[in-house]
Coordinates of C-alpha atoms in Angstrom, one line a residue:
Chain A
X1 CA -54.8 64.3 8.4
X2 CA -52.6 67.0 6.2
X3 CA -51.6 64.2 4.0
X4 CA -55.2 62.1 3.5
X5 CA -56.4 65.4 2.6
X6 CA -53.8 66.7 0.1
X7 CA -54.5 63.7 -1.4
X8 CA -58.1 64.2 -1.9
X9 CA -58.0 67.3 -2.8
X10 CA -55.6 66.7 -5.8
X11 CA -57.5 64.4 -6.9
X12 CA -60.7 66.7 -6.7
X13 CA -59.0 69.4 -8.9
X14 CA -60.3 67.9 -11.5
X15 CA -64.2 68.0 -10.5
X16 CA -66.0 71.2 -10.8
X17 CA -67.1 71.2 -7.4
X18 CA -65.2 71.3 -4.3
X19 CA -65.2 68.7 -1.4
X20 CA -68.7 68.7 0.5
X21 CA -68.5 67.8 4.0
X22 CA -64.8 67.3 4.5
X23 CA -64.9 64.7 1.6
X24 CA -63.6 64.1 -1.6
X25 CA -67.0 65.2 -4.0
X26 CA -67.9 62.2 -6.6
X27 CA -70.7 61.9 -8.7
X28 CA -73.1 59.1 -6.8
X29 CA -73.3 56.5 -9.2
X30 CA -76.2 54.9 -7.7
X31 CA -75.9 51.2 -8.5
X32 CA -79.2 49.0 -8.7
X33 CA -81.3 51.9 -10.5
X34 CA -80.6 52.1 -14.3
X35 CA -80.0 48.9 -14.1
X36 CA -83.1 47.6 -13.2
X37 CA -82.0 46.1 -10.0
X38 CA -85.0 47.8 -8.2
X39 CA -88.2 45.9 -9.2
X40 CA -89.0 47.7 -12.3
X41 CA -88.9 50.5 -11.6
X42 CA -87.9 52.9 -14.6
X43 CA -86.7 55.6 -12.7
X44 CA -84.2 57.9 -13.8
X45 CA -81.2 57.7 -11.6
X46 CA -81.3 60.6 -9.4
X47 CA -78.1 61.8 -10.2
X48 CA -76.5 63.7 -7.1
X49 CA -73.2 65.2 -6.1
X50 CA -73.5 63.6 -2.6
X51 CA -70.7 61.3 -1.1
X52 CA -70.6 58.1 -2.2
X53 CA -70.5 56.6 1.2
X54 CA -69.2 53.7 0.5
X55 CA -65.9 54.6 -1.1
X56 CA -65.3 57.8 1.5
X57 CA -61.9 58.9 3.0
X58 CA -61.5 59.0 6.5
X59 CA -60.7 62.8 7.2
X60 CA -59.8 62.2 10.7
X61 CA -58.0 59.5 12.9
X62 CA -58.1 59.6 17.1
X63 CA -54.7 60.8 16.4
X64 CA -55.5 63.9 14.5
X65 CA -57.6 64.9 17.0
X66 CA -55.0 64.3 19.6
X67 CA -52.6 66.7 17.6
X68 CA -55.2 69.3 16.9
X69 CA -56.3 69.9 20.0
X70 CA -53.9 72.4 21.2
X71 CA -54.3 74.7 18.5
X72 CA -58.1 74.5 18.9
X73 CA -57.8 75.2 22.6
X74 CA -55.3 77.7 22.1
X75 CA -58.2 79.5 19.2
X76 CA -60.6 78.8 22.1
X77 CA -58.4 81.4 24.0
X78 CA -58.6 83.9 21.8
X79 CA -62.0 83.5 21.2
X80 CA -62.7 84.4 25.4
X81 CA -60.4 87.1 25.3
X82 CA -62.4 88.6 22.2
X83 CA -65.5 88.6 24.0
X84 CA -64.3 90.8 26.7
X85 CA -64.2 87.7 29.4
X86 CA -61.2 86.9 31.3
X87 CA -60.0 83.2 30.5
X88 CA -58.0 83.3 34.1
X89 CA -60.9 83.2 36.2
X90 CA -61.9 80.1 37.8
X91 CA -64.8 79.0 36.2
X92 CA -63.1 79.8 32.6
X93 CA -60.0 78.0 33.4
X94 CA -60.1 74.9 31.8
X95 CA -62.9 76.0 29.5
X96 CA -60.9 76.1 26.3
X97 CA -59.7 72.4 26.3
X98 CA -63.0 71.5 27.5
X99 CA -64.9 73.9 24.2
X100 CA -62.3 71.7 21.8
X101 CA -62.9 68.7 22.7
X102 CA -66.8 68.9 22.7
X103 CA -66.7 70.4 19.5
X104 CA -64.3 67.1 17.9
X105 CA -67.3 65.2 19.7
X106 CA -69.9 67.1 17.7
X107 CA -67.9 66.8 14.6
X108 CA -67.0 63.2 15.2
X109 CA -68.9 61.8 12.0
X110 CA -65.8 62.9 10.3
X111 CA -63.7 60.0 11.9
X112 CA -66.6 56.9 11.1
X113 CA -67.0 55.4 7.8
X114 CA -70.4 54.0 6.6
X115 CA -68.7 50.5 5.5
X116 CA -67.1 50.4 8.8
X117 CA -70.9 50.6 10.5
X118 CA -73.0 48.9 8.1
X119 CA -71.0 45.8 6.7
X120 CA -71.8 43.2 8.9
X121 CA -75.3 44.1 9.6
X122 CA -77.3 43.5 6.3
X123 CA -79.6 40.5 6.2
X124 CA -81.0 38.5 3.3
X125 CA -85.2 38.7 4.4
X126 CA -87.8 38.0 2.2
X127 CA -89.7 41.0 3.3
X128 CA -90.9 43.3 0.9
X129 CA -93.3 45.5 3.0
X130 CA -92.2 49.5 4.6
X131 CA -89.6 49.3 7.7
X132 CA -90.1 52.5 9.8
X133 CA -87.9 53.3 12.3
X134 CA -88.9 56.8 13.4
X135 CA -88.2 59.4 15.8
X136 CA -84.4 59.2 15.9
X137 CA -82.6 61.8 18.3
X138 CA -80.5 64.1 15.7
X139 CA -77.9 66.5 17.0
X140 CA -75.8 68.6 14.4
X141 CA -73.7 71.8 13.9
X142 CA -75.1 74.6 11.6
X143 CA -71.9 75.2 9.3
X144 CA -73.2 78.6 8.9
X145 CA -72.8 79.5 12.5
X146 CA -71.4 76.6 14.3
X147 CA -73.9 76.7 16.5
X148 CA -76.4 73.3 17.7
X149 CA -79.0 72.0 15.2
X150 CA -81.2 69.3 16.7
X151 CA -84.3 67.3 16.1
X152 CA -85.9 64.2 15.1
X153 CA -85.1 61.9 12.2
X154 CA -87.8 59.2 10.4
X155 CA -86.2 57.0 8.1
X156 CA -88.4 54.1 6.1
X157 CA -87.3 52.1 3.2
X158 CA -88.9 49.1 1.3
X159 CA -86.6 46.2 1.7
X160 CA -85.5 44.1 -2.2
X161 CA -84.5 40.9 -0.6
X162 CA -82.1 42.7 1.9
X163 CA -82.8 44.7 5.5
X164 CA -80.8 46.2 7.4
X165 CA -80.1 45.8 11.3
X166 CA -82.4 48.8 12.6
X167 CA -79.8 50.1 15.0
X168 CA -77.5 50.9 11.9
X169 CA -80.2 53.5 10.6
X170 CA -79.4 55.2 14.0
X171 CA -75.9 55.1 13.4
X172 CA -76.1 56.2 10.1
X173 CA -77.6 59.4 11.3
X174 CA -75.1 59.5 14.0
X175 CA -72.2 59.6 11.2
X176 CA -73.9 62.1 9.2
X177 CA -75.4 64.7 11.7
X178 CA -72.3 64.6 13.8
X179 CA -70.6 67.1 11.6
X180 CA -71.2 70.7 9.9
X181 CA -74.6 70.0 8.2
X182 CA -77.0 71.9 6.2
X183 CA -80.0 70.4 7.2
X184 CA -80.7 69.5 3.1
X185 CA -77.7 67.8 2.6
X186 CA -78.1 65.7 6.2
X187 CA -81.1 64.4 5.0
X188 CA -79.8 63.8 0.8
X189 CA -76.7 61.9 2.9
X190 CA -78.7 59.9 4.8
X191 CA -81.1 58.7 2.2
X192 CA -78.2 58.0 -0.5
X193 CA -76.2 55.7 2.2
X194 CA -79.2 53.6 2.8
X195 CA -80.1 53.0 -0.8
X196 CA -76.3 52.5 -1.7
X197 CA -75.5 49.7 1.2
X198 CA -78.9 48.1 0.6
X199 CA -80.1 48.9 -3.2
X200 CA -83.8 49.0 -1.5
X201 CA -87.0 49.6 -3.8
X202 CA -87.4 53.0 -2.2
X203 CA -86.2 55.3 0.4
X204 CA -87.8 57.9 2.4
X205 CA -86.0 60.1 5.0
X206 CA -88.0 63.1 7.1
X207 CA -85.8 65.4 9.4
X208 CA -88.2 67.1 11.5
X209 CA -85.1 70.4 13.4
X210 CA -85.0 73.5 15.4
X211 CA -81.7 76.0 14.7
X212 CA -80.1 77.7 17.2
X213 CA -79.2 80.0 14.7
X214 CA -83.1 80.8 14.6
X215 CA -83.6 80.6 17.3
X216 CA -80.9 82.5 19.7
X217 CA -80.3 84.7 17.3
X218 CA -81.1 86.6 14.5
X219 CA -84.6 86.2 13.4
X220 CA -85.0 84.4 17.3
X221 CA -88.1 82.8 16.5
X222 CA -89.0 80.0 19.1
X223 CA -91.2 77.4 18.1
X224 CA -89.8 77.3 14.7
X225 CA -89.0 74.1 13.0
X226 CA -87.5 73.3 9.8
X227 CA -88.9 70.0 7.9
X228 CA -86.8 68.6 5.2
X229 CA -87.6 65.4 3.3
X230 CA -85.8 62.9 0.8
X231 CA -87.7 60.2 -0.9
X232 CA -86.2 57.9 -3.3
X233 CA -87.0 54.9 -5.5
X234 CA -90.9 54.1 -5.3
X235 CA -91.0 56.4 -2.6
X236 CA -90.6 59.6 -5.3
X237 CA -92.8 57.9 -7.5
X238 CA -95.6 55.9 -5.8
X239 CA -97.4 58.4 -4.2
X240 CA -99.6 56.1 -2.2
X241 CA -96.7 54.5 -0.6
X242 CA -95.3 58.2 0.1
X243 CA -98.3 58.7 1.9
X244 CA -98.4 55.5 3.7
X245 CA -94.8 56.3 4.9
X246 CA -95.9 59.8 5.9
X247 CA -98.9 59.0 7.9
X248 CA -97.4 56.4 9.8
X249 CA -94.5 58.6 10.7
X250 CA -96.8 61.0 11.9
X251 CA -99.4 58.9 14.1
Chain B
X1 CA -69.7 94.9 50.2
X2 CA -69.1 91.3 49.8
X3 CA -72.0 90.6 47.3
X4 CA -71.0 93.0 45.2
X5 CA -67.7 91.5 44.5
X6 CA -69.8 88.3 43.8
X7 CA -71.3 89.4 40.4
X8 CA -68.2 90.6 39.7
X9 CA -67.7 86.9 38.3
X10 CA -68.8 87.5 34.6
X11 CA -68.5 90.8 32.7
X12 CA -65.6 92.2 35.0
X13 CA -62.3 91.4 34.2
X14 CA -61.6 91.1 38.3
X15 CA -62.4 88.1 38.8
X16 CA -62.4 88.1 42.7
X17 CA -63.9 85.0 43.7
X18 CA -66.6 85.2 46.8
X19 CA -67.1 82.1 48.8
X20 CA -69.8 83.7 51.1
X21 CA -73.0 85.4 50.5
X22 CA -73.8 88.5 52.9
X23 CA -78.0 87.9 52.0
X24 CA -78.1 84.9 54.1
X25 CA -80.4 86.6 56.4
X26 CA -82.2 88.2 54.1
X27 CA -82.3 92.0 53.8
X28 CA -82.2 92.8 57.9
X29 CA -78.5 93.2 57.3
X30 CA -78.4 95.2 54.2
X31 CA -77.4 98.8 54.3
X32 CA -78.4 100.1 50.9
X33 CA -77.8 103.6 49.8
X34 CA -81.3 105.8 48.4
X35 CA -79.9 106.3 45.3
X36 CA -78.0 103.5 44.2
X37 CA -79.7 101.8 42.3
X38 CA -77.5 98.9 40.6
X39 CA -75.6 96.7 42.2
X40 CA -73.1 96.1 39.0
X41 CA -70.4 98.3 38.5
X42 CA -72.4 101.1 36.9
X43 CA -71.4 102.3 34.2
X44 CA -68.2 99.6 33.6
X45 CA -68.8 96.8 31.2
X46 CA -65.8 94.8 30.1
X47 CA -66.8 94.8 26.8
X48 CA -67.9 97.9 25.0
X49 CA -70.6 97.9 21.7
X50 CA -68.5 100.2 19.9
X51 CA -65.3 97.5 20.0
X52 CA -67.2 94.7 18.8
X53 CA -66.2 95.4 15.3
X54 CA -62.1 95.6 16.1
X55 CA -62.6 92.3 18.0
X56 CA -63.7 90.9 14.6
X57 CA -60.6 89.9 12.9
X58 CA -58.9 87.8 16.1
X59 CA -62.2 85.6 16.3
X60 CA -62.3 84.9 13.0
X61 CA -59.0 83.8 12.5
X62 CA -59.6 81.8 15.8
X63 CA -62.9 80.4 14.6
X64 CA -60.8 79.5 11.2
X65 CA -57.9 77.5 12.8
X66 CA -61.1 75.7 14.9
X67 CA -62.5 74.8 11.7
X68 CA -58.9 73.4 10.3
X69 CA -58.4 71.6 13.5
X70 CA -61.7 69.5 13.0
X71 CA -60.4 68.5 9.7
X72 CA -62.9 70.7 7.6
X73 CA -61.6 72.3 4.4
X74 CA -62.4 75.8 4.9
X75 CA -62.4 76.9 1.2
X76 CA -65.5 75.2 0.7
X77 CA -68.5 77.0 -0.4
X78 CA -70.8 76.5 2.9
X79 CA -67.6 77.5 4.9
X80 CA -66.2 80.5 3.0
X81 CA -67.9 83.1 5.7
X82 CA -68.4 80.5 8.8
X83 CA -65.6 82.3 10.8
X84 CA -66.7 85.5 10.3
X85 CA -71.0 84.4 10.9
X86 CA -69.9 82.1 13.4
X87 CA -68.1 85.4 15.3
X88 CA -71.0 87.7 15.0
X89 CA -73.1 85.0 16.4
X90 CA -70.3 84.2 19.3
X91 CA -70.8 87.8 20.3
X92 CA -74.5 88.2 19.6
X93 CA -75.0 85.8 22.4
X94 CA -72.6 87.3 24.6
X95 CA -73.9 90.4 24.2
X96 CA -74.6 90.7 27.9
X97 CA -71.3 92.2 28.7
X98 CA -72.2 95.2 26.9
X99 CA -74.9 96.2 29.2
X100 CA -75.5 97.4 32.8
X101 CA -78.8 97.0 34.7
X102 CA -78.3 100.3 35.6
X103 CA -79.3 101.3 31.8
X104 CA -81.7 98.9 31.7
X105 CA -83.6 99.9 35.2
X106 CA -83.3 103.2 35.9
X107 CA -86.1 104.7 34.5
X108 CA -89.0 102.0 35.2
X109 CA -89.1 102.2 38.8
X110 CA -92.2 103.5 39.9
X111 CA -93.9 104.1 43.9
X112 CA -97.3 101.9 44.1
X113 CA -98.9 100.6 47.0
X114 CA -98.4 97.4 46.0
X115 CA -98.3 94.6 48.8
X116 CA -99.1 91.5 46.7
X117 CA -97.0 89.2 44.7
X118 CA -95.7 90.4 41.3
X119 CA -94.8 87.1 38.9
X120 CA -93.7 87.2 35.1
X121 CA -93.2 83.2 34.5
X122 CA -92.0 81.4 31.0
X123 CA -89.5 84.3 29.8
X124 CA -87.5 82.3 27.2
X125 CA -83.8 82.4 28.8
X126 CA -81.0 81.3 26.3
X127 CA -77.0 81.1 27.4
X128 CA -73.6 79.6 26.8
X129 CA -71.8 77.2 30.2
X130 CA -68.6 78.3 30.2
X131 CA -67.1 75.7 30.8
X132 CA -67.9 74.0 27.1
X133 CA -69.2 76.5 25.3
X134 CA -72.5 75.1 24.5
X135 CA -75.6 76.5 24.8
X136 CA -78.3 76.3 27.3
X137 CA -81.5 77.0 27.3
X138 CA -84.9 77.2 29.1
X139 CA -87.5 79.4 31.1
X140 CA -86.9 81.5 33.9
X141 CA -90.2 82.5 36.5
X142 CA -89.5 85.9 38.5
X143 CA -91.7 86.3 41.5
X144 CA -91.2 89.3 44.4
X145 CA -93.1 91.3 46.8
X146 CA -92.7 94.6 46.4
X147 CA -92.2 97.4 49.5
X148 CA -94.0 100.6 47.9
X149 CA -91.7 100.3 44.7
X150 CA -92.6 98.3 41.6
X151 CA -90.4 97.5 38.6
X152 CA -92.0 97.9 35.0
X153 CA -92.5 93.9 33.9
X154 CA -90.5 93.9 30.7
X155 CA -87.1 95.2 33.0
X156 CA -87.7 91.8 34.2
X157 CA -87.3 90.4 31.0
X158 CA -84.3 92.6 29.8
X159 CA -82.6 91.9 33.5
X160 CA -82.8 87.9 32.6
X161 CA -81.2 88.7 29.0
X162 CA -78.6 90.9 29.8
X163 CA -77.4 88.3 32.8
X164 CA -78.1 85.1 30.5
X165 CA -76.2 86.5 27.6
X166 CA -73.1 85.5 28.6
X167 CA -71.2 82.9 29.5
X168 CA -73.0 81.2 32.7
X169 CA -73.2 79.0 35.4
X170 CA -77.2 78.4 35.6
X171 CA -76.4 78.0 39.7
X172 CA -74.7 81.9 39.3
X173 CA -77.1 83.4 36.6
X174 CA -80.0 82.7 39.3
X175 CA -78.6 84.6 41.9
X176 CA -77.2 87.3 39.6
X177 CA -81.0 87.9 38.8
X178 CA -82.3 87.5 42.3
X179 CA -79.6 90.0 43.2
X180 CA -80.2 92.6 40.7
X181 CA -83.7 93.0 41.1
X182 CA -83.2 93.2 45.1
X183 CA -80.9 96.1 45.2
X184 CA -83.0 97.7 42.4
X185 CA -86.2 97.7 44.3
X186 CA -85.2 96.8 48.0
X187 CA -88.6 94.7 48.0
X188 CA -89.4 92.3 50.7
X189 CA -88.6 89.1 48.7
X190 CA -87.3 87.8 45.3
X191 CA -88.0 84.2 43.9
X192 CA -86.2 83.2 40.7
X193 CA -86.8 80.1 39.5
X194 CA -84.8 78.7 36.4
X195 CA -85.7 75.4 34.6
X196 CA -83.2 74.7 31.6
X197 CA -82.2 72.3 29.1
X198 CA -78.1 71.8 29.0
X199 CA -76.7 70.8 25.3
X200 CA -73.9 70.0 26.8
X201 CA -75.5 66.9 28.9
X202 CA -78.3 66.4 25.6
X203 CA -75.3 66.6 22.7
X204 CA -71.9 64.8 24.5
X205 CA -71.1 63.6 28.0
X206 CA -73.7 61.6 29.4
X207 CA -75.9 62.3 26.4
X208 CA -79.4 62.6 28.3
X209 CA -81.8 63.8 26.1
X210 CA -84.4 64.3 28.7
X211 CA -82.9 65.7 31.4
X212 CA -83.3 69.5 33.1
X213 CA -82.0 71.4 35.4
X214 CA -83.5 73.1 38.4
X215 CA -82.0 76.4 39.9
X216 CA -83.4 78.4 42.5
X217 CA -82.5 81.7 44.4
X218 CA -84.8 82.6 47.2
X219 CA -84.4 86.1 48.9
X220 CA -85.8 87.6 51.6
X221 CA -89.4 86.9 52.9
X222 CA -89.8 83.8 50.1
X223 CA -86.5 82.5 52.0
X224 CA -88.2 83.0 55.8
X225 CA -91.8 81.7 55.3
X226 CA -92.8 78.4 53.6
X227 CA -96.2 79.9 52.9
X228 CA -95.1 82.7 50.5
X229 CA -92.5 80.2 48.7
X230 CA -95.1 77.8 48.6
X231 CA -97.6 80.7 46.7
X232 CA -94.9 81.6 44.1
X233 CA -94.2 77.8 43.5
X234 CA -97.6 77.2 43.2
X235 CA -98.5 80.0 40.7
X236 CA -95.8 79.0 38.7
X237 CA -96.4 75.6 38.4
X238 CA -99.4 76.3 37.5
X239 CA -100.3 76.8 33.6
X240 CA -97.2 75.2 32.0

């Protein structure tokens, strides 16, 4: 894990901004835009300093997390004793191994690749009207306060001669929302790895979420919910089919 | 006495473990002194407001070698101040060990002729399980009957948030509150009912996005006669 990212981050020195999610930071080259592939469409790329997905390091191997896990018990620990509890006591025994490994299970999109999930999944259809697939369970981490983010997740796209196998929407929010999000970036993520593995006429992604951090503390308002959207391709610029996408999302 | 040592389970660095209750009959057995009003250790908390600040440092370099282990870079812009935020927050929501119910209940106690059921339902309840550090979260119903002494209704509130503000079995945080509001008030019978939602059966494990859990702690007269349980169950069934 050391090594794969020394390696990344030498090779970031050179970019003005540093690594974004655990990864290497590249300027998204999305391919299929300028050049026209998109029917017509003369949008301006929109240029982003997202991951491109498909070229990603792996930050973390099964192995790494093996070899982590005793320093992130033994932080754990530390981390009881601070908060005036006593890790010896029954109930608080084993909690420390069992705190580390939940959170490597909450930050398990670090391990998964996009091309690993996707690659074998994309179909040649000669459909050309709005997939939905809405209503996704979404679970993240607030980097701020490493504290649960969950929620629901629409995604829709307009195919160009290629869909996708409707599961791997799901998965692609599972890689991306099992990690340290900002609820922004989730969704920019998302919405760039589906136009990048499918070079679709347009993309939209809605992330409907409640924070933890709103909610158990600070502010602690309850029935708050944060709405973030993405829309790419036709979807920034059609604003008919924007609304078609958001109505059906909504009934 | 042996319930006592019972909520010494979170907060007090004892850490005797009780396999019995001594309410199992109710309150016929109970000897309780006039003036003692709080079961908890009165004035001891393990953790003390004023130390918060010290404890800083140790949790952030913890929360910092957390974030390293995961494989995050933690000179990254979004994670330059995690360890410290992510520490305030760790002891925002523990911040039940700083508090006694004796604080919190001494003053509100007044004498009223009061025979009839008293229930404050739906108070938002949020917590950590100890045993993965995730929260859990839900609403907790409070029904008892007083004997001549009532309990002002937020103390219900702020006796729920001091015990759920720690790190919690939701089987133990039940009786904790059933407990404390007994030996406060001495009334004829306490009903806590909690209903929550565990992250850590929604996020990991068996991943059940549906699920919640039940807990119940019935004292007293709502333990002896189906007809008052069956009131307070029905009243808080009622308008949810």
């Amino acid at each position: 894990m050391e090594r794969s990212k020394q390696k990344q981050m030498n090779e970031s020195e050179n970019e003005a901004d540093s690594a974004i999610n655990g990864h290497f930071d590249g300027r998204v080259k999305i391919p299929g835009w300028s050049a026209g592939g998109a029917a017509g469409t003369p949008s301006t790329a929109p240029s982003s300093s997202v991951m491109e997905s498909w070229r990603e390091e792996r930050t973390r191997s099964l192995e790494d997390n093996e070899l982590s896990l005793p320093s992130i018990a033994a932080a754990y620990t530390t981390i009881l004793r601070g908060l005036g509890e006593d890790p010896q006591r029954q109930g608080l025994l084993k909690t420390p191994w069992r705190a580390a490994t939940a959170m490597q299970f909450f930050t398990k999109g670090y391990q998964e690749k996009i091309i690993d999930v996707l690659n074998d999944a994309i179909f040649d259809e000669d459909h050309d009207e709005m997939v939905i697939v809405k209503d996704i369970d979404m679970f993240s981490m607030c980097e701020h306060h490493l504290v649960p983010i969950f929620g629901r997740v629409h995604i829709g796209y307009l195919p160009n001669k290629r869909v996708l196998g409707l599961s791997k929407l799901a998965r692609i929010v599972e890689i991306y929302s099992r990690r340290l999000q900002v609820q922004e970036r989730l969704t920019k993520q998302i919405a760039v790895a589906i136009t990048e593995a499918l070079q679709p006429a347009g993309v939209g992604v809605v992330v409907e979420a409640t924070h933890m951090c709103m909610v158990m503390r600070g502010v602690q308002k309850m029935n708050s919910k944060t709405v973030t959207s993405t829309m790419l391709g036709v979807f920034r610029e059609d604003p008919k089919t924007r609304d078609e996408f958001l109505t059906l999302i909504r009934s | 006495m042996e319930y006592q040592k019972a909520a010494e389970l979170n907060g007090l660095c004892n850490g005797k473990i009780v396999t019995e209750y001594l309410c199992r009959n109710g309150f016929s057995e109970l000897t309780v002194d006039a003036k003692k009003v709080a079961v908890q250790h009165k004035n001891e908390t393990s953790r003390k407001e004023a130390e918060d600040e010290s404890r800083l440092p140790a949790l952030e370099e913890a929360y910092t070698t957390i974030l390293r282990g995961l494989g995050e870079n933690t000179d990254r812009q979004g994670l330059l101040k995690t360890p410290l935020r992510a520490a305030k927050a760790m002891q925002f929501l523990t911040k039940g060990y700083h508090e006694t119910i004796y604080d919190v209940l001494n003053d509100a106690i007044f004498d009223e002729d009061h025979e009839e059921l008293v229930i404050v339902k739906d108070i938002d309840m949020f917590s950590l399980c100890e045993h993965h550090l995730v929260p859990f979260f839900g609403k907790v119903h409070i029904g008892y009957l007083p004997s001549k002494k009532v309990v002002g209704l937020s103390k219900l509130a702020r006796i729920v948030e001091i015990y759920s503000r720690r790190l919690q079995v939701q089987e133990r945080l039940t009786k904790q509150i059933a407990m404390a509001i007994s030996e406060a008030l001495q009334p004829v019978g306490v009903a806590v009912v909690i209903e929550a939602a565990r992250m850590c059966m929604v996020m990991r494990g068996v991943q059940k996005m549906n699920s919640r859990t039940v807990t119940s702690a019935m004292l007293g007269v709502f333990r002896e006669d189906p007809k008052a349980r069956e009131e307070f169950l029905a009243l808080t069934k009622g308008a949810q």
